[in-house]
Structure formats: C-alpha cells, structure tokens
mmCIF file of C-alpha atoms (C1' of nucleotides) in Angstrom:
data_model
loop_
_atom_site.group_PDB
_atom_site.id
_atom_site.type_symbol
_atom_site.label_atom_id
_atom_site.label_comp_id
_atom_site.label_asym_id
_atom_site.label_seq_id
_atom_site.Cartn_x
_atom_site.Cartn_y
_atom_site.Cartn_z
ATOM 1 C CA MET A 230 0.000 0.000 0.000
ATOM 2 C CA THR A 231 1.291 3.456 -0.903
ATOM 3 C CA TYR A 232 0.138 6.973 -0.063
ATOM 4 C CA SER A 233 0.583 10.531 -1.299
ATOM 5 C CA ILE A 234 1.918 13.164 1.054
ATOM 6 C CA GLY A 235 -1.596 14.594 1.390
ATOM 7 C CA GLU A 236 -3.026 11.219 2.369
ATOM 8 C CA VAL A 237 -0.314 10.649 4.964
ATOM 9 C CA SER A 238 -0.970 14.131 6.293
ATOM 10 C CA LYS A 239 -4.626 13.297 6.898
ATOM 11 C CA MET A 240 -3.928 9.799 8.236
ATOM 12 C CA LEU A 241 -1.410 10.894 10.849
ATOM 13 C CA ASP A 242 -2.620 14.460 11.390
ATOM 14 C CA ILE A 243 0.757 15.953 10.482
ATOM 15 C CA THR A 244 0.791 18.899 8.094
ATOM 16 C CA VAL A 245 2.193 18.483 4.599
ATOM 17 C CA SER A 246 4.840 21.100 5.378
ATOM 18 C CA THR A 247 5.938 19.183 8.442
ATOM 19 C CA LEU A 248 6.245 15.960 6.472
ATOM 20 C CA ARG A 249 8.393 17.729 3.875
ATOM 21 C CA TYR A 250 10.393 19.307 6.696
ATOM 22 C CA TYR A 251 11.040 15.882 8.274
ATOM 23 C CA ASP A 252 12.111 14.547 4.898
ATOM 24 C CA LYS A 253 14.449 17.478 4.340
ATOM 25 C CA GLU A 254 15.958 16.952 7.793
ATOM 26 C CA GLY A 255 16.705 13.343 6.914
ATOM 27 C CA LEU A 256 14.174 11.681 9.184
ATOM 28 C CA LEU A 257 12.567 9.749 6.346
ATOM 29 C CA PRO A 258 15.540 8.310 4.471
ATOM 30 C CA LEU A 259 13.468 5.604 2.845
ATOM 31 C CA VAL A 260 10.781 7.664 1.163
ATOM 32 C CA ASN A 261 10.505 6.904 -2.558
ATOM 33 C CA ARG A 262 9.737 9.246 -5.435
ATOM 34 C CA THR A 263 7.904 8.839 -8.732
ATOM 35 C CA GLY A 264 9.600 9.626 -12.039
ATOM 36 C CA GLY A 265 8.062 13.077 -11.667
ATOM 37 C CA ASN A 266 9.805 13.597 -8.296
ATOM 38 C CA ILE A 267 6.653 13.133 -6.227
ATOM 39 C CA ARG A 268 6.945 11.430 -2.836
ATOM 40 C CA VAL A 269 5.399 7.989 -2.480
ATOM 41 C CA PHE A 270 5.003 6.835 1.104
ATOM 42 C CA ASP A 271 4.693 3.160 2.003
ATOM 43 C CA ASP A 272 3.891 1.372 5.261
ATOM 44 C CA THR A 273 7.520 1.475 6.368
ATOM 45 C CA ASP A 274 7.423 5.265 6.118
ATOM 46 C CA ILE A 275 4.190 5.322 8.108
ATOM 47 C CA GLU A 276 5.797 3.205 10.833
ATOM 48 C CA CYS A 277 8.794 5.499 10.781
ATOM 49 C CA LEU A 278 6.504 8.490 11.296
ATOM 50 C CA ASN A 279 4.675 6.784 14.135
ATOM 51 C CA MET A 280 8.053 6.131 15.738
ATOM 52 C CA ILE A 281 8.968 9.792 15.337
ATOM 53 C CA GLU A 282 5.685 10.891 16.936
ATOM 54 C CA CYS A 283 6.206 8.504 19.813
ATOM 55 C CA LEU A 284 9.765 9.579 20.529
ATOM 56 C CA LYS A 285 8.832 13.227 20.127
ATOM 57 C CA THR A 286 6.154 12.699 22.783
ATOM 58 C CA THR A 287 8.831 11.621 25.229
ATOM 59 C CA GLY A 288 10.708 14.845 24.557
ATOM 60 C CA MET A 289 13.369 13.457 22.247
ATOM 61 C CA SER A 290 14.675 16.050 19.794
ATOM 62 C CA LEU A 291 14.468 15.502 16.045
ATOM 63 C CA LYS A 292 18.276 15.520 15.995
ATOM 64 C CA ASP A 293 18.414 12.564 18.384
ATOM 65 C CA ILE A 294 15.650 10.733 16.549
ATOM 66 C CA LYS A 295 17.619 11.152 13.339
ATOM 67 C CA ARG A 296 20.745 9.856 15.057
ATOM 68 C CA PHE A 297 18.831 6.782 16.162
ATOM 69 C CA PHE A 298 17.708 6.077 12.602
ATOM 70 C CA GLU A 299 21.287 6.492 11.424
ATOM 71 C CA TRP A 300 22.453 3.981 14.034
ATOM 72 C CA CYS A 301 19.821 1.551 12.764
ATOM 73 C CA GLU A 302 21.220 1.866 9.254
ATOM 74 C CA ILE A 303 24.816 1.342 10.392
ATOM 75 C CA GLY A 304 23.842 -1.974 11.971
ATOM 76 C CA ASP A 305 24.946 -4.200 14.815
ATOM 77 C CA SER A 306 28.001 -2.151 15.760
ATOM 78 C CA THR A 307 25.655 0.493 17.215
ATOM 79 C CA ILE A 308 23.527 -1.795 19.388
ATOM 80 C CA ASP A 309 25.107 -0.488 22.596
ATOM 81 C CA GLN A 310 24.387 3.136 21.706
ATOM 82 C CA ARG A 311 20.812 2.284 20.861
ATOM 83 C CA TYR A 312 20.401 0.309 24.073
ATOM 84 C CA ASN A 313 21.741 3.229 26.105
ATOM 85 C CA LEU A 314 19.545 5.689 24.216
ATOM 86 C CA PHE A 315 16.396 3.813 25.150
ATOM 87 C CA GLN A 316 17.495 3.230 28.742
ATOM 88 C CA GLU A 317 18.025 6.979 29.117
ATOM 89 C CA GLN A 318 14.771 7.795 27.365
ATOM 90 C CA LYS A 319 12.944 5.364 29.628
ATOM 91 C CA GLU A 320 14.256 7.141 32.717
ATOM 92 C CA LYS A 321 13.499 10.571 31.335
ATOM 93 C CA THR A 322 9.974 9.525 30.441
ATOM 94 C CA GLU A 323 9.326 8.007 33.859
ATOM 95 C CA GLN A 324 10.596 11.194 35.487
ATOM 96 C CA GLN A 325 8.410 13.297 33.239
ATOM 97 C CA ILE A 326 5.354 11.220 34.139
ATOM 98 C CA ALA A 327 6.187 11.667 37.832
ATOM 99 C CA ARG A 328 6.535 15.430 37.363
ATOM 100 C CA LEU A 329 3.223 15.559 35.533
ATOM 101 C CA ASN A 330 1.466 13.573 38.235
ATOM 102 C CA LYS A 331 2.796 15.994 40.823
ATOM 103 C CA ALA A 332 1.634 18.956 38.741
ATOM 104 C CA LEU A 333 -1.733 17.271 38.314
ATOM 105 C CA GLU A 334 -2.155 17.206 42.084
ATOM 106 C CA LEU A 335 -1.828 20.967 42.180
ATOM 107 C CA ILE A 336 -4.178 21.364 39.256
ATOM 108 C CA ASN A 337 -6.764 19.141 40.892
ATOM 109 C CA TYR A 338 -6.463 21.195 44.030
ATOM 110 C CA LYS A 339 -6.978 24.364 41.990
ATOM 111 C CA CYS A 340 -10.004 22.854 40.246
ATOM 112 C CA GLU A 341 -11.545 22.134 43.615
ATOM 113 C CA PHE A 342 -10.576 25.571 44.894
ATOM 114 C CA TYR A 343 -12.261 27.338 41.981
ATOM 115 C CA ARG A 344 -15.251 25.003 42.021
ATOM 116 C CA ILE A 345 -16.003 26.179 45.539
ATOM 117 C CA ALA A 346 -15.104 29.781 44.725
ATOM 118 C CA LYS A 347 -17.509 29.639 41.762
ATOM 119 C CA GLU A 348 -20.242 28.313 44.051
ATOM 120 C CA LYS A 349 -19.683 31.036 46.626
ATOM 121 C CA GLY A 350 -18.993 33.772 44.095
ATOM 122 C CA THR A 351 -15.696 34.666 45.745
ATOM 123 C CA THR A 352 -12.257 33.212 46.410
ATOM 124 C CA ASN A 353 -12.485 34.695 49.858
ATOM 125 C CA VAL A 354 -14.140 31.746 51.505
ATOM 126 C CA PRO A 355 -13.358 30.892 55.117
ATOM 127 C CA GLY A 356 -11.542 27.566 55.188
ATOM 128 C CA LEU A 357 -10.165 27.886 51.688
ATOM 129 C CA ARG A 358 -6.507 28.630 51.485
ATOM 130 C CA GLU A 359 -5.150 31.875 50.157
ATOM 131 C CA GLU A 360 -5.357 32.241 46.366
ATOM 132 C CA LEU A 361 -1.705 31.469 45.762
ATOM 133 C CA ALA A 362 -1.138 29.053 48.620
ATOM 134 C CA MET A 363 -0.415 25.733 47.054
ATOM 135 C CA LYS A 364 -1.050 22.377 48.572
ATOM 136 C CA PHE A 365 2.052 20.792 47.133
ATOM 137 C CA LEU A 366 4.240 23.545 48.518
ATOM 138 C CA THR A 367 2.912 23.754 52.010
ATOM 139 C CA ASP A 368 2.122 20.105 52.743
ATOM 140 C CA MET B 228 12.670 35.734 54.923
ATOM 141 C CA THR B 229 14.110 37.397 51.819
ATOM 142 C CA TYR B 230 16.539 36.285 49.137
ATOM 143 C CA SER B 231 18.783 37.769 46.476
ATOM 144 C CA ILE B 232 18.314 36.753 42.858
ATOM 145 C CA GLY B 233 21.423 34.587 43.113
ATOM 146 C CA GLU B 234 20.059 32.750 46.146
ATOM 147 C CA VAL B 235 16.727 32.134 44.448
ATOM 148 C CA SER B 236 18.586 30.906 41.397
ATOM 149 C CA LYS B 237 20.392 28.259 43.472
ATOM 150 C CA MET B 238 17.327 27.343 45.536
ATOM 151 C CA LEU B 239 15.044 26.701 42.584
ATOM 152 C CA ASP B 240 17.657 25.803 39.984
ATOM 153 C CA ILE B 241 16.553 28.555 37.613
ATOM 154 C CA THR B 242 19.255 30.723 36.052
ATOM 155 C CA VAL B 243 19.569 34.366 37.072
ATOM 156 C CA SER B 244 18.879 35.407 33.479
ATOM 157 C CA THR B 245 15.677 33.405 33.439
ATOM 158 C CA LEU B 246 14.509 34.995 36.692
ATOM 159 C CA ARG B 247 15.163 38.439 35.272
ATOM 160 C CA TYR B 248 13.417 37.384 32.063
ATOM 161 C CA TYR B 249 10.336 36.247 34.004
ATOM 162 C CA ASP B 250 10.311 39.534 35.875
ATOM 163 C CA LYS B 251 10.603 41.503 32.640
ATOM 164 C CA GLU B 252 7.762 39.495 31.138
ATOM 165 C CA GLY B 253 5.552 40.412 34.099
ATOM 166 C CA LEU B 254 5.379 37.007 35.738
ATOM 167 C CA LEU B 255 6.657 38.310 39.067
ATOM 168 C CA PRO B 256 4.592 41.451 39.617
ATOM 169 C CA LEU B 257 5.201 41.431 43.344
ATOM 170 C CA VAL B 258 8.980 41.390 43.450
ATOM 171 C CA ASN B 259 10.384 44.251 45.560
ATOM 172 C CA ARG B 260 13.521 46.322 45.004
ATOM 173 C CA THR B 261 16.016 47.941 47.364
ATOM 174 C CA GLY B 262 16.744 51.659 47.164
ATOM 175 C CA GLY B 263 19.619 50.679 44.896
ATOM 176 C CA ASN B 264 17.192 48.947 42.464
ATOM 177 C CA ILE B 265 18.222 45.433 43.455
ATOM 178 C CA ARG B 266 15.559 42.721 43.486
ATOM 179 C CA VAL B 267 14.515 41.339 46.879
ATOM 180 C CA PHE B 268 12.562 38.085 46.673
ATOM 181 C CA ASP B 269 10.291 36.950 49.499
ATOM 182 C CA ASP B 270 8.397 33.722 50.107
ATOM 183 C CA THR B 271 5.451 34.892 48.035
ATOM 184 C CA ASP B 272 7.787 35.271 45.057
ATOM 185 C CA ILE B 273 9.195 31.810 45.698
ATOM 186 C CA GLU B 274 5.671 30.358 45.725
ATOM 187 C CA CYS B 275 4.918 32.245 42.544
ATOM 188 C CA LEU B 276 7.982 30.716 40.911
ATOM 189 C CA ASN B 277 7.028 27.241 42.076
ATOM 190 C CA MET B 278 3.615 27.803 40.546
ATOM 191 C CA ILE B 279 5.235 28.881 37.289
ATOM 192 C CA GLU B 280 7.429 25.773 37.234
ATOM 193 C CA CYS B 281 4.432 23.562 37.931
ATOM 194 C CA LEU B 282 2.273 25.063 35.210
ATOM 195 C CA LYS B 283 5.169 25.088 32.778
ATOM 196 C CA THR B 284 5.572 21.344 33.408
ATOM 197 C CA THR B 285 2.016 20.796 32.225
ATOM 198 C CA GLY B 286 2.833 22.624 29.003
ATOM 199 C CA MET B 287 1.214 25.946 29.827
ATOM 200 C CA SER B 288 2.872 28.874 28.034
ATOM 201 C CA LEU B 289 4.344 31.799 29.956
ATOM 202 C CA LYS B 290 1.745 33.995 28.277
ATOM 203 C CA ASP B 291 -1.094 31.919 29.737
ATOM 204 C CA ILE B 292 0.576 31.754 33.143
ATOM 205 C CA LYS B 293 0.844 35.519 33.105
ATOM 206 C CA ARG B 294 -2.785 35.815 32.136
ATOM 207 C CA PHE B 295 -3.719 33.621 35.095
ATOM 208 C CA PHE B 296 -1.776 35.861 37.492
ATOM 209 C CA GLU B 297 -3.504 38.888 35.989
ATOM 210 C CA TRP B 298 -6.901 37.252 36.552
ATOM 211 C CA CYS B 299 -5.926 36.662 40.183
ATOM 212 C CA GLU B 300 -5.163 40.354 40.596
ATOM 213 C CA ILE B 301 -8.459 41.415 39.001
ATOM 214 C CA GLY B 302 -10.361 39.368 41.553
ATOM 215 C CA ASP B 303 -13.650 37.531 41.844
ATOM 216 C CA SER B 304 -15.029 38.603 38.459
ATOM 217 C CA THR B 305 -12.515 36.247 36.810
ATOM 218 C CA ILE B 306 -13.295 33.115 38.834
ATOM 219 C CA ASP B 307 -15.029 31.447 35.879
ATOM 220 C CA GLN B 308 -12.083 31.990 33.579
ATOM 221 C CA ARG B 309 -9.723 30.613 36.186
ATOM 222 C CA TYR B 310 -11.960 27.615 36.804
ATOM 223 C CA ASN B 311 -12.109 26.873 33.085
ATOM 224 C CA LEU B 312 -8.368 27.333 32.721
ATOM 225 C CA PHE B 313 -7.650 24.665 35.315
ATOM 226 C CA GLN B 314 -10.320 22.302 33.998
ATOM 227 C CA GLU B 315 -8.706 22.523 30.564
ATOM 228 C CA GLN B 316 -5.243 22.161 31.982
ATOM 229 C CA LYS B 317 -6.353 19.117 33.950
ATOM 230 C CA GLU B 318 -7.608 17.434 30.795
ATOM 231 C CA LYS B 319 -4.513 18.333 28.824
ATOM 232 C CA THR B 320 -2.269 17.011 31.569
ATOM 233 C CA GLU B 321 -4.187 13.746 31.865
ATOM 234 C CA GLN B 322 -4.002 13.320 28.099
ATOM 235 C CA GLN B 323 -0.284 14.032 28.155
ATOM 236 C CA ILE B 324 0.255 11.444 30.893
ATOM 237 C CA ALA B 325 -1.713 8.918 28.826
ATOM 238 C CA ARG B 326 0.404 9.690 25.749
ATOM 239 C CA LEU B 327 3.581 9.317 27.773
ATOM 240 C CA ASN B 328 2.472 5.993 29.204
ATOM 241 C CA LYS B 329 1.770 4.759 25.691
ATOM 242 C CA ALA B 330 5.176 5.965 24.525
ATOM 243 C CA LEU B 331 6.762 4.299 27.551
ATOM 244 C CA GLU B 332 5.330 0.974 26.425
ATOM 245 C CA LEU B 333 7.203 1.283 23.152
ATOM 246 C CA ILE B 334 10.354 2.372 24.921
ATOM 247 C CA ASN B 335 10.176 -0.571 27.290
ATOM 248 C CA TYR B 336 9.726 -2.850 24.319
ATOM 249 C CA LYS B 337 12.787 -1.287 22.681
ATOM 250 C CA CYS B 338 14.807 -1.679 25.889
ATOM 251 C CA GLU B 339 13.988 -5.374 25.911
ATOM 252 C CA PHE B 340 14.689 -5.648 22.199
ATOM 253 C CA TYR B 341 18.149 -4.131 22.539
ATOM 254 C CA ARG B 342 18.900 -6.014 25.743
ATOM 255 C CA ILE B 343 18.510 -9.263 23.822
ATOM 256 C CA ALA B 344 20.283 -7.849 20.762
ATOM 257 C CA LYS B 345 23.200 -6.837 23.010
ATOM 258 C CA GLU B 346 23.332 -10.329 24.443
ATOM 259 C CA LYS B 347 23.348 -11.963 21.024
ATOM 260 C CA GLY B 348 25.516 -9.309 19.373
ATOM 261 C CA THR B 349 22.985 -8.727 16.606
ATOM 262 C CA THR B 350 19.493 -7.401 16.085
ATOM 263 C CA ASN B 351 18.953 -10.239 13.678
ATOM 264 C CA VAL B 352 17.719 -12.728 16.250
ATOM 265 C CA PRO B 353 15.069 -15.292 15.298
ATOM 266 C CA GLY B 354 11.922 -14.527 17.237
ATOM 267 C CA LEU B 355 12.703 -10.843 17.621
ATOM 268 C CA ARG B 356 10.688 -8.537 15.465
ATOM 269 C CA GLU B 357 12.196 -6.478 12.706
ATOM 270 C CA GLU B 358 14.188 -3.439 13.866
ATOM 271 C CA LEU B 359 11.462 -0.954 13.136
ATOM 272 C CA ALA B 360 8.483 -3.150 13.902
ATOM 273 C CA MET B 361 6.784 -1.625 16.879
ATOM 274 C CA LYS B 362 4.633 -3.419 19.371
ATOM 275 C CA PHE B 363 2.191 -0.580 19.772
ATOM 276 C CA LEU B 364 1.709 -0.329 16.023
ATOM 277 C CA THR B 365 1.230 -3.952 15.179
ATOM 278 C CA ASP B 366 -0.681 -5.195 18.212
ATOM 279 C "C1'" DA C 79 -6.598 19.842 -24.335
ATOM 280 C "C1'" DT C 80 -7.406 22.184 -20.396
ATOM 281 C "C1'" DA C 81 -8.430 23.310 -15.755
ATOM 282 C "C1'" DC C 82 -7.098 23.044 -11.224
ATOM 283 C "C1'" DA C 83 -6.086 20.486 -7.160
ATOM 284 C "C1'" DT C 84 -1.999 18.598 -5.648
ATOM 285 C "C1'" DG C 85 2.820 18.280 -5.614
ATOM 286 C "C1'" DC C 86 7.773 20.239 -5.738
ATOM 287 C "C1'" DT C 87 11.949 23.327 -3.949
ATOM 288 C "C1'" DA C 88 14.461 26.970 -1.791
ATOM 289 C "C1'" DA C 89 14.500 30.394 1.169
ATOM 290 C "C1'" DA C 90 12.546 33.561 4.163
ATOM 291 C "C1'" DC C 91 9.865 33.999 8.158
ATOM 292 C "C1'" DC C 92 7.927 32.923 12.809
ATOM 293 C "C1'" DT C 93 7.384 31.987 17.945
ATOM 294 C "C1'" DA C 94 8.640 30.688 22.511
ATOM 295 C "C1'" DA C 95 11.721 30.776 25.866
ATOM 296 C "C1'" DC C 96 15.706 31.777 26.897
ATOM 297 C "C1'" DT C 97 20.912 33.314 26.743
ATOM 298 C "C1'" DT C 98 24.540 36.391 25.804
ATOM 299 C "C1'" DT C 99 26.727 40.739 25.490
ATOM 300 C "C1'" DA C 100 27.976 45.344 26.595
ATOM 301 C "C1'" DG C 101 28.293 48.714 29.581
ATOM 302 C "C1'" DG C 102 27.488 50.053 33.736
ATOM 303 C "C1'" DT C 103 26.015 50.132 39.386
ATOM 304 C "C1'" DC C 104 25.951 48.344 44.164
ATOM 305 C "C1'" DA C 105 27.661 46.722 48.485
ATOM 306 C "C1'" DA C 106 30.671 44.135 51.655
ATOM 307 C "C1'" DG C 107 35.191 43.272 53.245
ATOM 308 C "C1'" DT C 108 40.065 45.273 53.995
ATOM 309 C "C1'" DA D 70 39.317 54.519 49.317
ATOM 310 C "C1'" DC D 71 39.412 50.377 46.794
ATOM 311 C "C1'" DT D 72 38.707 45.974 45.115
ATOM 312 C "C1'" DT D 73 35.702 42.431 43.821
ATOM 313 C "C1'" DG D 74 31.759 39.745 43.263
ATOM 314 C "C1'" DA D 75 26.964 40.203 42.663
ATOM 315 C "C1'" DC D 76 23.652 43.003 40.681
ATOM 316 C "C1'" DC D 77 21.344 46.088 36.971
ATOM 317 C "C1'" DT D 78 19.286 47.213 31.943
ATOM 318 C "C1'" DA D 79 18.630 47.080 27.074
ATOM 319 C "C1'" DA D 80 19.250 44.898 23.118
ATOM 320 C "C1'" DA D 81 20.911 41.494 20.198
ATOM 321 C "C1'" DG D 82 21.496 36.556 19.455
ATOM 322 C "C1'" DT D 83 20.134 31.597 19.720
ATOM 323 C "C1'" DT D 84 17.631 27.176 19.106
ATOM 324 C "C1'" DA D 85 14.031 24.076 17.922
ATOM 325 C "C1'" DG D 86 10.530 23.077 15.236
ATOM 326 C "C1'" DG D 87 8.105 24.295 12.304
ATOM 327 C "C1'" DT D 88 5.166 27.621 8.649
ATOM 328 C "C1'" DT D 89 4.782 30.627 4.787
ATOM 329 C "C1'" DT D 90 5.813 32.353 0.348
ATOM 330 C "C1'" DA D 91 6.966 32.411 -4.449
ATOM 331 C "C1'" DG D 92 7.366 30.342 -8.429
ATOM 332 C "C1'" DC D 93 7.061 26.301 -10.924
ATOM 333 C "C1'" DA D 94 5.749 21.078 -12.217
ATOM 334 C "C1'" DT D 95 2.444 17.183 -12.156
ATOM 335 C "C1'" DG D 96 -1.531 14.591 -12.995
ATOM 336 C "C1'" DT D 97 -6.373 13.659 -13.102
ATOM 337 C "C1'" DA D 98 -11.187 14.581 -14.299
ATOM 338 C "C1'" DT D 99 -13.932 16.633 -17.769
#
DNA sequence: ATACATGCTAAACCTAACTTTAGGTCAAGT
DNA sequence: ACTTGACCTAAAGTTAGGTTTAGCATGTAT
C-alpha cells in the first residue's frame, strides 16, 4: 500500500509542510519518489513516522531521533548506543510522568478551589486557602 | 525571609537570566527592590515561581501563566475563567500522561529488544521482530 | 486539451523561551 | 578609598521546530 503526502498528512494528522520538513531533515531516508519527483510513502514510512511521533512525545529532539535512525542503518556495531539511548529515554519519560502527576495534584487542588469559589462567588471563603497558597508547597 | 536573585537561582535551579526574564515578562509582579534597584525576593515570590514551574511542566505557556496571574489580581469577576483554565489544563495534563504511558510501552519494548540484541551481538535474532516493527503499532 | 487540485523546492519567516553581550552600578570586606 | 563579586538594563542573538511564500511542475477529471 502506498500513499501521497496529502493522504499521509490526513492519516497521521501531520501537516504536509511538516512531512516535507522531516524529509528534508533526513528523518525519512526511505521515502521513494515517482519519475516526476513526487513522494510515495509506504507502510515502512508510516511506521517510521509513528516512531517519530512517539519519541517526540517523550521529549526526544528531532536531531536525536535522526541519530537513532542512522544507528539503525549502520547496523549491529551500534547496538550499545541504541540500548543506552532507550534506557536513558525510559528514565526521562518516567521522570516526566512523575513530574506531571505531581503537577496534576496541584491542578486538581486548583479545580476544587475554583469550584467552591464559583459556588460562593468569591475566592475569599473561610476555610479555603489563600489564592496562591499551594497544597504541594505547604504540605 | 528574603533572598537575592542569586540565592533564588540556586534554591530553585533557575538561572539568574531566566529569573530576570520572568520579571521583565511580568510574571513576578510582586517582586520588591532595594533603594539601589536590586531585586529582593520573598516567600510569596518563591511560591509564585514554584507555581510557574508547575504550570510550565504541564505545558502551559508563559503567556497563559501571566494571564492567570492577571486574573488573580483582578479578583472575583474572573473566577469562571480561572476555573475553566484549570479544567482545561487538567484534561490536557491527563491526556499528556496517557500519551507518555503509551510511549513508555514502546520504549520498554525497545529496551527489551536491545537487551537481547546486546546479548546476542545482533538485532537479527530469530523470534525478535524487525528493527522498526513496533509493538504498539502492530498489536 | 485544459483546468485546477496537488505536488515540488528553496528560502525567508515565525514563535517561545531563553541566553549572551555590553556597559554600567551596588555593596561588603580590607 | 578600593577591590571584587553580585547586581542592573537594554538589546541582540540563539535554538528548535516548524510555517509561509513564491514560483514552478504534475496529474487527473472533464
């Protein structure tokens, strides 16, 4: 199965410009072209793009993602680097999830704070903490 | 208790330039100065900075954080906006945590993949999936 | 054959969030 | 008084990750 750049754009919700940008930056080394120089994406390219999206989610830079793909092309001599890359990325991602959970606690507290404030029409409710007092700071 | 910009920088692990940048951008409206124009941070400023860090973690832009602080200063007429802001931010943060957990699955799979590849000295191990085959894509 | 949506490139432009630089001021110890 | 480290501002520079623009080519439906 093959796809035009516009189709891929719709499928993965990535703009056409971004796809061309990724290609230009060397993140899609495998993408074929027609005789008329038009990109033809196949399922390998789609998988590649899903991988990019996933790693980007974890905060990996495009530069590092590209480096990983280059290591894949070089072959078995880069297994250690790739292993270390994913070990590091695993730790970073776990830390980021922990940070987000901590931030979520504050946000939940704020939601509750403003739910009550909304009910009462004021943030100046006896028993509610000061506007900027934060649970996670003071507990 | 009060602190110099350098002390705050060390306490919160934010560079001096960044603190001055935040101040310039209006994110620290309460920060006092000495007669000689030198910033004097107090515990309210520290709490403000912790709040900034927390909201930044959830992906909120400095512009939106500033807007929130402005709403706080305006008072009770902005309670609805503030409530909605945190409801939205709660959803976004939960979605981000979900995305990260999904990405972590792939990363864990890759860790295992490369652990075995390291052991065998090659990624070309019978029973292991192709290099770019991804669990979360194919399952 | 002819529209006209879709594709192409190169290069300029954009935004957020800082960082760096240049040129000065402040304040604490000696 | 003087040195020295910490502080100040304004303005320019930086980086990542795109987006936009201009001008041109392709290809598909009538």
